Structure formats: C-alpha cells, structure tokens
C-alpha cells in the first residue's frame, strides 16, 4: 500500500481544503481545470521566486537561470526580477529573454555549435557573456568581429574530465563529450591563450557543466577542483560551475538544497584560494518542483493480473522525459490528496505509440474513473520546454498561481497554430 503523495514533492505553497482538494497558492486545482482545461502546467510562482532567491544568496551576482528548463517571457522576467542572469543556449532562448525585457548584459550565451547568425545576434545585441565552446567558434567570432573595433565578453567552456553519475544523455563533463575544450589534452589552456590574445575577445573566465540531474556532491566537488586550479592558473576574474543540481521526482529520492550545493562549491574554491567571482547556472533546481501537470482521464483499460492502463489527454508531447531517459514520476489525484494511493496504474498518453508512457508505475486512490483529474508532480523543468506538436497535438497551457490568483503565462495552442508556418496548398 502506498500512502498519500508526500508534501515534499508538491510545490511549496500547496495546501488541502476540508474536502481533500489540492490548492496551490490558495487556488483550488479544480477551478483551474474548469477555467483552462487540461493538460495544464500549474506553477507556484512564489516557489520559483524562492528558489531564485536561494540561488542568488548561494552564489551572488552573476548566477544565471538556465532557461532551457522552462522559458516564456513571464519566467524570464521573474528570474530577472529576482536578480538572476539568464543562460540561453540558442538565439531563440535569447530572443524570448530579450522580449521579456531582460537586459542583454544579463544574458549568458551557450551552445556547442552556435551558428554565424546566432553569434551575430549575440554581438548585435551585446549579450553579457558568450561561452566559447570550440576553436571553430573562436575563428567564427574573429571573422565576424574582424576589425570592427568591437569586443565581446567571453568565458571558455572546459571539459574537466569528470564522469557525473546521471543518465548518459545528460552527462557532459567527461572527456568523451561534444562540449567544450578538454582540460587533459591541453586544449583548455590553448583556448584560453588564443582567446586572451584575440583583439576582439575580452576573456573573463572559465566555465564547465558536468551534467544534469546530478545528486553527488562529490562530482561537483571534483569538477570545482579542476576549475579552481585552472582559474588560479590563468588568473581570470570569473568562474562558472554550470548547472546540474539534481531534484527529487520520486518518493524515495532526496535532493540537495541550492544552499548546500553553493556552499560546497564555494568551499572548494575558497580552499584553493580562488579569487574569481564564482557563479553557477541552475535550471531544474529553480523550476522542477514548482509545477504539477493536470490531466483528464479518458480511458481505463484493466488487464487483469497484468496492469491497468489509464490514458490521459497528454503524453510524450508535454513530457517526453520518461520516453527519452526512462525518467520516473509519481501520480496522484488532486481531489483526493490525503487518500492512500492503493491502486497501481500505468499512466499513458494519447499518442500512437506504446512508448508514450508518462508514468509506468503510478499509484492513485481506489476507484479512479473516466473524467477524473490525475496529476504528476515535479514537472516544472524540461516538460513544457521539451514539448512538441507530435501527432499535431496542441501544446498545453501554463499558468502561474500566486496569493490566491492565477495568470495564464502560456496559452493553449489552437488548431490554427498548427498551420502557422505551413505555406498552404498552392
Ligand atoms: N548549463 C549548461 C551549460 C547546461 O547545458 C545545462 C543543462 C544547465 C546549465 C542546466 O542544467 P540543470 O540545472 O537544469 O540540470 N533534458 C534533460 C536535461 C538536459 C540538460 C541540458 N543542459 C532532462 O530532461 O533531464
């Protein structure tokens, strides 16, 4: 038997009314369903703000929100208001942040293969930092800037040779990686020298990102040691340890706080005598547990002694993580949050493939029926942002709730959105 959904997996401002109905920031979840329909991402705005504040407290000026985790103009604006800079990995992410009124000086531009167009966009907008990832990129920047007299501010992304223990698709610090300049081959050093001697690059520091959904402080410690040594060696004023702090998705998982993560990194750097400004760029840790996704049950198929398939109106288009990485999630019924979850289900979506599983082992209270609302917690990161229009499904809406009110931050797509880029039949 499985008990009620643990409070630790719900957004900070979750509460339950006398009927056992979930409220987020004082807003009843059923009223949100009525107003906006399902599937629906519901974000607890104060929860996100508090994580941004924790990041700023832990790292100080320059800490960035990795916008790939979840981005819309309201989100970019919120992170900026809370004192964060914004990590963007493409021109598209930069565009959204700029549209939100984030000053270009607060953008940190990433990417292992930034196109000329993207670099030109970064130059024209005078983004705060370009994180250089390859020798080809140095060539490209020099070609673009030429004798213009313009100078960009940059960090060099290094590959520290650390194998973080997480899904292989999201490890990036090991030597066998498409990202960055390998430290052990001397490329990192060569890149720093080239960038420092370039007349159009103002090299401010070094950067590394060892992977995502990392739970081991030891991996972060080891990477920080490599970075600390390099930083001292080159005497550059900035050092960024990237993102990657793991988040608990399941009942039996436990995550580190942003504060513990920051403290560990700072202490490694302090012990090594680093004088550079030490920053980071968390994404998941800022938004993942701030949101839940609400779905409506459409069909229930009970295969006796095998499993019960509960199909909902979402699927791999709003959360591809289970299909891509085998990621696990919990399930619960928001109108019965306090009930024991005694019934085992497999939560599936509406796409035409068997891999369209949202939660392979979920638990809900007995007696789930068609038309009921089922929720998955901790869906604030890499759900909406990795969503798609596969099967020409309409991408869901996202709302922020705060202090008893709600505001739509991303509207649900409509059918006409599906042919926005379609050139027609003539
Ligand atoms: N900085 C850089 C350079 C990154 O590449 C990433 C994530 C981050 C920061 C933020 O990492 P976070 O704090 O969110 O872990 N789609 C995958 C995650 C891919 C992360 C890619 N880079 C997932 O759903 O698990």
mmCIF file of C-alpha atoms in Angstrom, residues 8 58 75 88 104 200 218-219 235 255 259-260 296 312 323 329 335 361 364 378 382-383 392:
data_model
loop_
_atom_site.group_PDB
_atom_site.id
_atom_site.type_symbol
_atom_site.label_atom_id
_atom_site.label_comp_id
_atom_site.label_asym_id
_atom_site.label_seq_id
_atom_site.Cartn_x
_atom_site.Cartn_y
_atom_site.Cartn_z
ATOM 1 C CA UNK A 8 7.828 17.308 -0.311
ATOM 2 C CA UNK A 58 24.253 30.947 -2.558
ATOM 3 C CA UNK A 75 9.511 33.209 -16.494
ATOM 4 C CA UNK A 88 20.391 30.947 -23.129
ATOM 5 C CA UNK A 104 21.208 41.819 -22.943
ATOM 6 C CA UNK A 200 38.042 41.117 -30.227
ATOM 7 C CA UNK A 218 31.456 14.596 -4.865
ATOM 8 C CA UNK A 219 31.075 15.020 -8.639
ATOM 9 C CA UNK A 235 44.069 34.479 -13.059
ATOM 10 C CA UNK A 255 17.844 16.145 -3.223
ATOM 11 C CA UNK A 259 22.371 26.310 -0.471
ATOM 12 C CA UNK A 260 24.306 23.061 0.195
ATOM 13 C CA UNK A 296 -8.068 14.318 -17.539
ATOM 14 C CA UNK A 312 -4.987 10.804 -20.280
ATOM 15 C CA UNK A 323 10.349 8.062 -23.151
ATOM 16 C CA UNK A 329 7.322 10.320 -11.831
ATOM 17 C CA UNK A 335 -9.287 15.984 -5.401
ATOM 18 C CA UNK A 361 4.396 2.614 -12.059
ATOM 19 C CA UNK A 364 -3.775 6.504 -7.189
ATOM 20 C CA UNK A 378 7.681 17.905 -10.262
ATOM 21 C CA UNK A 382 12.082 20.069 -19.221
ATOM 22 C CA UNK A 383 8.396 19.256 -19.723
ATOM 23 C CA UNK A 392 -0.335 17.597 -34.323
#
